[in-house]
XYZ file of C-alpha atoms in Angstrom:
719
model
C 203.863 -22.467 134.940
C 200.350 -21.562 133.767
C 197.433 -20.846 135.998
C 194.148 -22.864 135.812
C 190.892 -21.204 136.952
C 187.726 -23.097 137.744
C 184.665 -21.623 136.023
C 181.871 -20.193 138.013
C 179.425 -22.910 136.724
C 181.851 -25.928 137.479
C 182.866 -27.363 140.898
C 186.127 -29.003 141.629
C 185.990 -32.690 142.467
C 187.395 -34.049 145.889
C 188.298 -37.588 146.246
C 189.623 -39.487 149.205
C 190.330 -43.264 148.777
C 190.959 -44.724 152.096
C 191.769 -48.268 153.363
C 188.051 -48.793 154.281
C 185.833 -46.378 152.283
C 186.032 -44.220 149.234
C 184.551 -40.646 149.516
C 184.034 -38.561 146.358
C 182.037 -35.365 146.052
C 182.079 -31.782 144.972
C 184.126 -28.998 146.712
C 182.127 -26.652 148.779
C 179.655 -29.412 149.890
C 179.207 -30.381 153.494
C 179.293 -34.235 152.653
C 180.619 -36.434 150.010
C 177.943 -37.585 147.415
C 179.652 -40.965 147.004
C 180.822 -43.119 149.912
C 181.421 -46.931 149.295
C 183.563 -49.732 150.445
C 187.096 -49.485 149.156
C 187.175 -53.406 149.228
C 185.783 -55.027 146.265
C 185.157 -58.582 144.798
C 187.395 -59.176 141.721
C 188.111 -62.080 139.551
C 191.830 -61.969 138.571
C 193.340 -63.505 135.500
C 195.610 -65.769 137.468
C 192.672 -67.631 138.750
C 190.841 -67.938 135.389
C 193.397 -68.476 132.762
C 195.383 -66.336 130.476
C 195.161 -62.691 130.435
C 192.732 -61.055 128.163
C 193.246 -58.691 125.336
C 193.162 -55.387 127.247
C 196.042 -56.415 129.484
C 194.519 -55.722 132.777
C 194.370 -57.433 135.958
C 190.712 -58.453 136.180
C 188.370 -60.418 134.114
C 185.338 -58.279 134.700
C 184.488 -54.938 136.651
C 184.733 -55.146 140.353
C 181.695 -55.995 142.238
C 180.615 -54.321 145.440
C 177.537 -56.189 146.762
C 179.278 -59.178 148.080
C 178.870 -59.211 151.928
C 175.486 -60.712 152.257
C 175.331 -62.582 148.831
C 177.552 -64.483 146.665
C 179.112 -63.059 143.543
C 179.347 -65.900 141.137
C 175.844 -67.581 141.862
C 173.301 -68.251 144.363
C 175.597 -70.435 146.601
C 178.846 -69.875 145.066
C 181.723 -67.248 144.868
C 183.592 -68.849 142.094
C 187.063 -67.768 141.540
C 186.452 -64.342 142.975
C 188.660 -62.722 145.614
C 188.844 -59.577 147.403
C 190.919 -56.602 146.462
C 191.724 -53.169 147.973
C 193.767 -50.306 146.210
C 195.347 -49.229 149.475
C 197.960 -51.663 150.723
C 197.371 -52.428 154.433
C 200.977 -52.519 155.329
C 202.157 -49.453 153.777
C 198.960 -47.234 153.286
C 200.039 -46.469 149.826
C 198.255 -47.089 146.408
C 200.707 -49.941 146.009
C 200.750 -53.541 144.707
C 203.544 -55.965 144.987
C 204.577 -57.850 141.963
C 202.756 -60.993 143.061
C 199.398 -58.969 142.683
C 200.143 -57.213 139.421
C 200.327 -58.121 135.728
C 203.423 -56.309 135.009
C 204.331 -58.036 131.955
C 201.222 -58.311 129.892
C 201.216 -56.259 126.676
C 198.556 -55.090 124.410
C 198.282 -57.100 121.322
C 198.228 -55.171 118.089
C 194.798 -56.760 117.250
C 193.292 -54.743 120.126
C 194.601 -51.444 119.229
C 191.552 -50.518 117.251
C 188.255 -49.064 118.414
C 186.369 -52.198 119.547
C 183.256 -52.524 121.566
C 182.238 -50.193 124.324
C 182.969 -52.549 127.120
C 186.276 -53.724 125.791
C 187.301 -50.001 125.040
C 186.458 -49.058 128.686
C 188.358 -51.959 130.163
C 191.261 -51.267 127.879
C 191.323 -47.591 128.750
C 191.370 -48.391 132.576
C 193.815 -51.324 132.556
C 197.042 -50.708 134.381
C 200.016 -52.887 135.381
C 199.492 -52.480 138.995
C 196.401 -53.918 140.620
C 195.973 -50.938 142.980
C 196.286 -48.446 140.228
C 193.810 -50.178 138.015
C 191.229 -50.197 140.969
C 191.886 -46.581 141.475
C 191.184 -45.732 137.900
C 188.113 -47.886 137.945
C 186.801 -46.300 141.124
C 187.117 -42.944 139.592
C 185.301 -43.927 136.460
C 182.595 -45.445 138.561
C 182.270 -42.332 140.732
C 182.216 -39.951 137.790
C 179.620 -41.894 135.708
C 177.362 -43.349 138.536
C 177.569 -41.238 141.675
C 178.319 -37.735 140.291
C 176.530 -38.180 137.055
C 179.435 -36.989 134.888
C 179.192 -39.788 132.225
C 181.547 -39.260 129.366
C 178.713 -38.582 126.937
C 177.264 -35.709 128.952
C 178.311 -32.164 128.188
C 179.206 -31.627 131.787
C 181.694 -34.569 131.893
C 184.699 -35.141 134.120
C 187.011 -33.698 131.574
C 185.637 -30.337 132.579
C 186.103 -30.686 136.296
C 189.353 -30.488 138.172
C 190.156 -33.048 140.697
C 191.634 -32.564 144.270
C 192.963 -35.848 145.336
C 193.850 -36.554 149.084
C 197.047 -38.544 149.646
C 198.930 -40.082 152.517
C 201.767 -37.968 153.933
C 204.385 -40.792 153.507
C 203.556 -41.754 149.976
C 206.754 -42.019 147.804
C 207.082 -39.349 145.043
C 207.174 -42.111 142.427
C 203.615 -43.263 143.216
C 202.280 -39.538 143.306
C 203.679 -39.099 139.928
C 202.160 -42.377 138.545
C 198.757 -41.169 140.011
C 199.021 -37.839 138.146
C 199.762 -39.692 135.037
C 196.647 -41.822 135.308
C 194.581 -38.758 136.087
C 195.814 -36.778 133.088
C 196.465 -39.657 130.578
C 193.561 -42.042 131.229
C 190.756 -39.653 132.552
C 191.903 -36.509 130.620
C 191.170 -34.076 133.438
C 191.970 -30.471 132.897
C 193.713 -29.847 136.282
C 194.760 -31.927 139.461
C 195.942 -31.153 142.919
C 197.353 -33.795 145.283
C 196.727 -32.745 148.931
C 198.205 -34.557 152.059
C 195.181 -35.655 154.120
C 196.798 -34.540 157.390
C 196.964 -30.864 156.089
C 193.246 -31.168 154.965
C 192.179 -32.424 158.413
C 193.832 -29.304 159.770
C 192.009 -27.100 157.365
C 188.635 -28.816 158.431
C 188.947 -27.694 162.072
C 190.447 -24.147 161.107
C 194.051 -25.000 162.011
C 197.270 -24.733 160.024
C 199.792 -26.008 162.611
C 198.984 -29.119 164.591
C 199.822 -32.799 165.098
C 197.320 -34.784 163.282
C 196.130 -38.224 164.690
C 194.336 -40.119 161.961
C 192.840 -43.293 163.276
C 191.996 -45.249 160.150
C 190.829 -48.840 159.427
C 194.290 -50.324 158.648
C 196.593 -48.092 161.090
C 196.773 -44.905 163.117
C 199.069 -42.324 161.480
C 200.393 -39.312 163.289
C 201.505 -36.436 161.139
C 203.007 -33.030 162.249
C 201.643 -30.189 160.142
C 203.488 -26.896 160.265
C 201.898 -23.743 158.681
C 199.984 -25.969 156.204
C 202.836 -28.324 155.244
C 203.208 -31.857 156.535
C 206.568 -32.680 157.944
C 207.478 -35.971 156.445
C 210.303 -36.655 158.922
C 207.790 -36.813 161.779
C 205.258 -39.149 160.345
C 204.647 -42.233 162.453
C 202.399 -45.245 161.651
C 201.122 -48.076 163.889
C 199.236 -50.790 162.098
C 198.002 -52.287 165.295
C 196.092 -49.164 166.534
C 193.622 -49.263 163.616
C 189.907 -50.004 163.554
C 190.472 -53.212 161.776
C 192.538 -54.640 164.726
C 189.777 -53.414 167.173
C 187.151 -55.248 165.158
C 189.098 -58.342 165.524
C 189.087 -58.049 169.171
C 185.340 -57.349 169.238
C 184.871 -60.571 167.146
C 186.792 -62.468 169.907
C 184.515 -60.748 172.418
C 181.203 -61.691 170.603
C 182.439 -65.261 169.956
C 183.134 -65.721 173.712
C 179.652 -64.239 174.610
C 178.040 -66.630 172.195
C 179.706 -69.541 173.731
C 179.113 -68.499 177.297
C 175.589 -66.733 177.247
C 174.092 -68.595 174.223
C 174.690 -72.126 175.509
C 171.889 -74.778 175.522
C 169.061 -72.202 174.894
C 170.654 -71.056 171.699
C 171.231 -74.502 170.409
C 167.743 -75.698 171.158
C 166.293 -72.631 169.400
C 168.487 -73.169 166.353
C 167.741 -76.849 166.253
C 163.954 -76.131 166.318
C 164.439 -73.578 163.534
C 166.579 -76.154 161.548
C 163.845 -78.858 162.149
C 161.179 -76.455 160.866
C 163.282 -75.533 157.620
C 163.702 -79.185 157.132
C 160.294 -79.911 157.242
C 159.400 -77.113 154.789
C 161.986 -78.570 152.296
C 160.492 -82.013 152.619
C 157.070 -80.890 152.079
C 158.044 -78.976 148.955
C 159.954 -82.199 147.681
C 156.740 -84.273 148.294
C 154.639 -81.884 146.526
C 156.871 -81.759 143.533
C 157.181 -85.480 143.425
C 153.408 -85.970 143.683
C 152.843 -83.459 140.786
C 155.465 -85.317 138.653
C 153.955 -88.588 139.440
C 150.491 -87.394 138.687
C 151.587 -86.287 135.247
C 153.517 -89.548 134.219
C 151.852 -92.646 132.828
C 150.477 -95.326 135.130
C 153.214 -97.804 133.841
C 155.926 -95.526 135.228
C 154.175 -95.014 138.459
C 153.968 -98.832 139.006
C 157.734 -99.140 138.147
C 158.962 -96.557 140.791
C 160.474 -98.682 143.585
C 161.233 -97.412 147.122
C 164.950 -96.624 147.577
C 167.336 -97.438 150.394
C 170.399 -95.644 151.653
C 173.902 -96.990 152.173
C 172.781 -98.897 155.389
C 169.679 -100.462 153.853
C 167.061 -98.231 155.353
C 164.093 -97.168 153.256
C 164.082 -93.574 152.134
C 161.142 -91.278 151.747
C 160.630 -89.903 148.380
C 162.893 -86.745 148.263
C 164.603 -87.425 151.546
C 167.885 -88.222 149.901
C 168.095 -84.689 148.683
C 167.446 -82.979 152.122
C 170.603 -81.430 153.675
C 171.649 -83.563 156.665
C 171.513 -82.017 160.178
C 174.696 -80.040 160.719
C 176.264 -78.819 163.890
C 175.443 -75.401 165.124
C 178.313 -72.978 164.768
C 179.491 -71.859 168.221
C 180.539 -68.395 166.837
C 179.023 -65.206 165.712
C 177.300 -65.917 162.407
C 176.922 -63.030 160.075
C 173.435 -62.379 158.317
C 174.168 -64.373 155.248
C 175.075 -67.545 157.102
C 172.019 -67.283 159.354
C 169.757 -67.135 156.131
C 171.504 -70.451 154.995
C 169.532 -72.459 157.333
C 169.176 -75.414 158.020
C 172.903 -76.154 156.977
C 174.319 -72.897 158.149
C 177.184 -73.300 155.535
C 180.017 -70.765 155.560
C 181.396 -69.157 152.528
C 184.996 -69.724 151.538
C 187.668 -67.451 152.699
C 188.071 -64.447 152.522
C 184.390 -63.635 152.088
C 183.218 -65.239 155.225
C 185.866 -63.438 157.344
C 184.995 -60.102 155.752
C 181.243 -60.614 156.553
C 181.999 -61.298 160.158
C 184.352 -58.247 160.207
C 181.576 -56.141 158.553
C 179.249 -56.977 161.467
C 181.983 -56.406 164.051
C 182.345 -52.950 162.494
C 178.570 -52.392 162.787
C 178.619 -53.361 166.499
C 181.430 -50.922 167.083
C 179.718 -48.070 165.414
C 176.568 -48.699 167.457
C 178.628 -48.184 170.463
C 177.983 -51.925 171.790
C 181.366 -53.354 170.792
C 184.014 -50.775 172.181
C 184.100 -48.046 174.715
C 186.607 -45.542 176.082
C 187.379 -45.988 179.837
C 188.674 -43.226 182.192
C 192.326 -42.945 182.328
C 193.708 -45.301 184.961
C 191.203 -47.978 184.016
C 192.630 -51.530 184.921
C 191.557 -53.964 182.271
C 189.478 -57.053 183.316
C 192.127 -59.416 182.136
C 194.766 -58.081 184.664
C 196.045 -61.432 186.072
C 196.230 -60.345 189.781
C 196.381 -57.435 192.124
C 200.017 -56.763 191.331
C 199.231 -56.238 187.637
C 196.498 -53.823 188.646
C 198.714 -51.939 191.032
C 201.415 -51.661 188.407
C 198.906 -50.284 185.898
C 197.698 -47.708 188.435
C 201.101 -46.579 189.212
C 201.766 -46.060 185.452
C 198.705 -43.922 185.392
C 199.816 -41.679 188.223
C 198.265 -43.363 191.097
C 195.029 -42.746 192.909
C 196.267 -39.622 194.352
C 197.038 -38.112 190.939
C 193.681 -39.238 189.446
C 190.617 -39.077 191.915
C 188.644 -41.310 189.560
C 191.067 -44.118 189.972
C 189.644 -46.398 192.542
C 188.553 -50.055 192.841
C 184.738 -49.128 192.673
C 185.449 -47.779 189.087
C 186.089 -51.226 187.781
C 183.387 -52.887 189.779
C 180.798 -50.285 188.517
C 182.009 -50.712 184.879
C 181.757 -54.540 185.236
C 178.360 -54.448 186.711
C 176.844 -52.495 183.892
C 175.835 -54.352 180.658
C 174.484 -53.393 177.304
C 172.069 -55.732 175.632
C 172.647 -56.836 172.053
C 170.751 -59.196 169.627
C 172.742 -61.180 167.313
C 171.623 -61.796 163.562
C 170.527 -65.273 164.557
C 168.233 -63.916 167.390
C 170.492 -64.730 170.340
C 170.303 -62.131 173.001
C 173.571 -61.486 174.770
C 174.805 -58.783 177.299
C 178.151 -56.980 176.743
C 179.748 -55.715 180.082
C 181.140 -52.230 179.940
C 184.510 -53.966 181.053
C 184.627 -55.915 177.858
C 183.917 -52.873 175.789
C 186.656 -50.901 177.512
C 188.972 -53.891 177.077
C 188.781 -53.446 173.437
C 189.478 -49.753 173.411
C 192.554 -50.212 175.542
C 194.410 -51.307 172.477
C 194.651 -47.426 171.733
C 195.707 -46.390 175.230
C 196.660 -49.289 177.522
C 200.121 -50.079 178.754
C 199.116 -53.476 179.943
C 200.891 -56.703 178.691
C 197.987 -57.805 176.357
C 197.749 -54.553 174.493
C 201.423 -54.242 174.261
C 201.747 -57.770 173.003
C 199.221 -57.162 170.250
C 200.800 -53.897 169.114
C 204.324 -55.670 168.929
C 202.836 -58.669 167.126
C 201.325 -56.580 164.555
C 204.593 -54.558 164.205
C 206.514 -57.810 163.470
C 203.944 -58.934 161.043
C 204.232 -55.570 159.126
C 207.993 -55.766 159.045
C 207.843 -59.236 157.754
C 205.309 -58.135 154.972
C 207.694 -55.160 153.846
C 210.537 -57.560 153.724
C 208.484 -59.898 151.529
C 207.682 -56.909 149.201
C 211.389 -56.038 149.066
C 212.366 -59.597 148.064
C 209.619 -59.729 145.412
C 210.848 -56.406 143.933
C 214.495 -57.551 144.084
C 213.574 -60.713 142.258
C 211.708 -58.965 139.593
C 214.232 -56.352 138.947
C 217.009 -58.996 138.737
C 215.107 -61.063 136.286
C 214.539 -57.974 134.268
C 218.392 -57.053 134.380
C 219.291 -60.456 133.264
C 216.907 -60.266 130.469
C 218.228 -56.799 129.361
C 221.723 -58.193 129.553
C 220.820 -60.984 127.311
C 219.493 -58.417 124.824
C 222.759 -56.502 125.018
C 224.731 -59.753 124.295
C 222.304 -60.241 121.246
C 223.133 -56.825 119.924
C 220.118 -55.113 121.505
C 220.219 -51.444 122.633
C 219.863 -50.754 126.354
C 219.052 -47.007 127.150
C 217.804 -47.575 130.724
C 219.427 -45.637 133.354
C 219.834 -47.136 136.882
C 217.894 -45.482 139.688
C 220.333 -44.901 142.584
C 217.783 -44.151 145.382
C 218.202 -40.417 145.425
C 217.688 -37.716 142.816
C 220.622 -36.105 141.198
C 220.893 -32.864 139.345
C 220.606 -34.435 136.094
C 217.351 -36.197 137.136
C 215.775 -32.861 137.963
C 214.233 -34.128 141.178
C 212.232 -36.833 139.441
C 212.717 -40.108 141.323
C 210.201 -41.978 139.180
C 212.055 -42.201 135.906
C 215.153 -40.387 134.583
C 212.913 -38.822 131.965
C 209.212 -37.962 131.952
C 206.553 -40.602 131.207
C 205.753 -39.174 127.746
C 209.400 -38.849 126.737
C 209.918 -42.421 127.700
C 207.109 -43.379 125.447
C 208.748 -41.385 122.565
C 212.074 -43.034 123.372
C 210.729 -46.354 122.834
C 208.694 -45.454 119.870
C 205.368 -46.267 121.395
C 202.528 -44.064 120.163
C 199.095 -44.493 121.695
C 196.268 -44.924 119.270
C 194.198 -42.675 121.316
C 194.403 -40.751 124.549
C 194.864 -43.070 127.639
C 196.407 -46.188 125.708
C 199.742 -47.449 127.149
C 201.316 -50.692 127.714
C 201.060 -51.808 131.314
C 204.540 -53.319 131.277
C 205.998 -49.984 129.988
C 206.499 -48.443 133.368
C 205.810 -51.117 136.062
C 209.411 -52.055 136.379
C 210.602 -48.537 136.648
C 207.900 -47.722 139.183
C 209.076 -50.846 141.250
C 212.662 -49.563 140.864
C 211.916 -46.165 142.296
C 209.715 -47.491 145.120
C 212.184 -50.110 146.217
C 214.192 -47.861 148.515
C 211.014 -46.707 150.305
C 209.928 -50.247 151.009
C 213.114 -51.034 152.830
C 212.816 -51.272 156.540
C 216.644 -50.482 157.120
C 218.210 -47.185 156.610
C 220.572 -46.779 153.451
C 224.229 -47.539 154.185
C 225.125 -43.921 153.422
C 222.970 -42.594 156.379
C 223.620 -45.208 158.709
C 226.976 -43.956 159.993
C 226.073 -40.312 160.876
C 227.725 -39.014 164.084
C 227.092 -35.939 166.283
C 229.772 -33.432 167.070
C 231.092 -35.336 170.096
C 231.675 -38.467 168.170
C 228.465 -40.380 169.348
C 226.161 -41.918 167.013
C 223.210 -39.874 165.780
C 219.757 -41.303 165.876
C 217.989 -38.338 164.246
C 215.744 -39.185 161.226
C 216.796 -37.495 158.133
C 213.922 -36.317 156.029
C 215.794 -37.342 152.886
C 216.228 -41.069 154.060
C 214.553 -43.135 151.426
C 213.311 -46.159 153.590
C 210.134 -46.919 155.699
C 211.268 -45.341 158.987
C 207.615 -44.572 159.894
C 206.716 -47.823 161.640
C 206.290 -47.997 165.500
C 204.581 -50.148 168.110
C 203.970 -47.165 170.496
C 200.469 -46.186 171.456
C 199.024 -42.960 169.765
C 199.834 -40.703 172.857
C 203.368 -41.672 172.747
C 203.253 -41.197 168.836
C 202.203 -37.656 169.255
C 205.120 -36.813 171.453
C 207.601 -38.755 169.119
C 206.364 -37.172 166.008
C 206.749 -33.572 167.546
C 210.194 -34.291 168.764
C 211.275 -35.493 165.314
C 210.622 -32.070 163.843
C 212.935 -28.751 164.208
C 213.245 -27.463 167.807
C 211.382 -24.179 167.053
C 208.330 -26.281 165.805
C 208.037 -28.608 168.719
C 206.205 -26.278 171.194
C 203.364 -25.433 168.712
C 202.990 -28.976 167.515
C 203.005 -30.496 171.127
C 200.317 -27.887 172.277
C 197.782 -28.543 169.479
C 196.558 -32.019 168.404
C 193.736 -32.886 165.838
C 191.919 -36.207 166.054
C 190.188 -37.636 162.961
C 189.485 -40.844 161.218
C 186.445 -43.292 161.584
C 188.519 -45.533 164.137
C 188.274 -42.551 166.677
C 184.463 -42.600 166.752
C 184.475 -44.592 169.879
C 182.048 -43.399 172.689
C 182.733 -43.312 176.311
C 181.836 -45.947 178.871
C 178.757 -44.314 180.258
C 176.018 -46.179 178.693
C 173.285 -47.121 181.031
C 175.141 -45.447 184.013
C 172.469 -42.876 184.712
C 173.502 -40.050 186.924
C 177.049 -41.470 187.470
C 177.906 -40.844 183.820
C 179.614 -37.817 184.480
C 181.685 -39.159 187.314
C 182.989 -41.945 185.278
C 183.559 -40.174 182.016
C 186.857 -38.545 181.158
C 185.254 -35.153 181.336
C 182.842 -34.669 184.274
C 181.259 -31.570 182.659
C 180.479 -33.633 179.574
C 178.122 -35.970 181.469
C 174.853 -34.041 180.669
C 175.648 -34.119 176.991
C 176.578 -37.814 176.919
C 174.539 -39.812 174.478
C 172.661 -43.034 175.165
C 176.011 -45.010 174.677
C 178.529 -42.660 176.215
C 180.214 -39.188 175.272
C 181.208 -38.997 171.698
C 184.300 -36.922 172.503
C 185.729 -39.544 174.991
C 188.483 -40.652 172.634
C 189.933 -37.202 171.994
C 189.660 -36.347 175.835
C 191.363 -39.627 176.806
C 194.258 -38.986 174.281
C 194.633 -35.286 175.680
C 195.037 -36.872 179.076
C 197.622 -39.354 178.118
C 199.605 -36.883 176.088
C 199.693 -34.486 178.999
C 200.767 -37.322 181.339
C 203.653 -37.928 179.062
C 204.618 -34.207 178.803
C 204.227 -33.571 182.520
C 207.127 -35.888 183.277
C 209.535 -33.232 182.152
C 207.442 -30.176 181.626
C 204.887 -29.824 184.440
C 201.910 -27.636 183.818
C 201.994 -27.821 179.993
C 198.567 -27.797 178.616
C 197.634 -29.714 175.364
C 194.513 -28.475 173.370
C 192.828 -31.439 171.373
C 190.484 -30.425 168.573
C 188.166 -32.990 166.997
C 184.891 -32.590 164.951
C 181.764 -34.393 166.052
C 181.464 -38.081 165.503
C 179.421 -37.636 162.457
C 182.184 -35.635 160.759
C 185.329 -37.228 162.156
C 185.302 -39.993 159.552
C 185.263 -37.563 156.715
C 187.351 -34.877 158.297
C 190.091 -35.004 155.668
C 187.556 -34.883 152.736
C 185.973 -31.849 154.479
C 189.208 -30.092 154.433
C 189.763 -30.812 150.915
C 186.268 -29.609 150.206
C 186.841 -26.368 151.951
C 190.205 -25.747 150.244
C 188.923 -26.586 146.837
C 186.121 -24.028 147.013
C 188.481 -21.072 147.994
C 189.202 -18.406 145.459
C 192.696 -18.071 146.601
C 193.347 -21.650 145.878
C 192.840 -21.459 142.017
C 196.428 -20.612 141.449
C 197.668 -23.915 142.952
C 196.088 -26.353 140.366
C 198.473 -28.380 138.148
C 197.062 -27.691 134.743
C 197.183 -29.851 131.633
C 199.753 -27.377 130.257
C 202.033 -27.778 133.267
C 201.879 -31.526 132.841
C 202.638 -31.438 129.142
C 205.769 -29.118 129.775
C 207.190 -30.477 133.005
C 205.837 -34.068 133.252
C 204.514 -35.854 136.163
C 207.501 -34.582 138.430
C 205.606 -31.311 138.653
C 203.468 -32.801 141.578
C 206.460 -32.801 143.846
C 206.936 -29.076 143.210
C 203.486 -27.751 143.349
C 202.078 -30.311 145.879
C 204.785 -30.800 148.519
């Protein structure tokens, strides 16, 4: 393999495409230069007619400014929808066949060099929706945020890229990403780094159990000596910031109904009446001006009009919006500005705007707070439930902070908040703590939410499996018909595991470039390919990883004594990462899945990162008692106005130690986490540190390596 060395005047680019935000910047910097929402508004071809000439999935480039304004007009979103390159169920850069144009080919008429916009769309098109979005995000970041336009001498083709990837991503998708980076964007060198390992580097660790609390899920990954142990990866889609935002919305809606009440409706009606009067005055002035400019005969012919009930209408009154009921829920900013009708946009834009406001409330510290260990949720049905939760937490004797006055004091404290419509509400600390109990609570409500989301995720994966099976079955039938007609079928079947002949490449039996040569497809210029050329092979390679059941070959393993073995084989190609356990239990389970000599070091060091973990403690407005109620009494003096920013890691440490102490008393767990300002970009910071090291320059996958070994080299150089 060749060695690529970054020049002294060039910096490597570090990119992290998450489920909520995309972070891109230069290696060695303390903060990414480009941070934007990963969810964008797109107009798909399925909603607008037949696909265009470039064979992509979208009619026009994605639009990002859609939260507080419509994307297709002043009051209309048209046929636009929302898209995210990261699949919420799996966490991969994955798109099921229902969201991908996998059989659209590039017409011969479009092979020439057309206009600039068509050429760009043609170059960035892809069979998978997620991969096309990924390619467009990179192109947008290179040209707009980083100032590395294609025409500039310091373009992206001179900068290597370090891309952060999820620890459980299938090898086939990693290979496809490498192909896009080299074939479409023409980068000189690439390295795909596991985000869990990067989080360890950010805090100066090489061995730890990483708890990444993201937007769509919480992922726990054991990292031993800089390498992510794939067998120990666990993922809980319920313990994500998105699910917490849903609970915040429910809390806010209930506060609007209870605390807003008659005063809110009267104030909104008064504003509605004033807005209607202004609209009526504008209509009257416009009608008077039109009448003054018309001939006298036309003025005499204008007769008063009547409505359907026979009542006389004032001029312009029929164009006034009728009074509408005041919505009894939290209205986002765009809906407040739509007075006097307060009309809501269509789904999914209305729901996304409400979720965006819930995220702002959570980031301000008003929507969620971490309670001390042993906190009894306010929705506990009776004293028996409270006693059961206290017993599960170790009892009052084991935890001095566990007492009835704790809950009473938290309930009596309130945090004021003003909604976008001007309604002033007060959020109790108990309501804030109830939201965060989703991550730690053992009560029936939190457990039911985690189980429900787990079942929904399993159903989604089973739906993906059925879609892929149907697509591949139709393809096999078509190829069988071609064989009956005298065609030549050179495709090999993917068995689910690599053989020696396949050289460890589960994506295709041959490299991507060799496949193009075998089919006689020659690109007119760099980056040109038919989207249908590889989509079916990619789905065939990802199908075993989407299945929720183990393969039959590994389901019958037995121990030496003849009993069934429940150990997870790291070579099992199925989605064995899902769990409904809380993060503390996930840490212990993930460490116990690894080798016995690794468990002690993994169990004793935990790294907490991710934007969902930036939840403060329940100390806001408590004055001198902040330290007594916080999870760490010594941190009371350093608590912010809305609580201690290290309350989430500290509560996690206590929960993990409580589980470990059941069989190993006295074991100490050290939890390391950056400040709240760096916790959301912890993985990106680790990649920035690694990309700037001089000893890392031998690790790059150069263009020469890709040309010689194909995309499968990423599984060898980036384990």
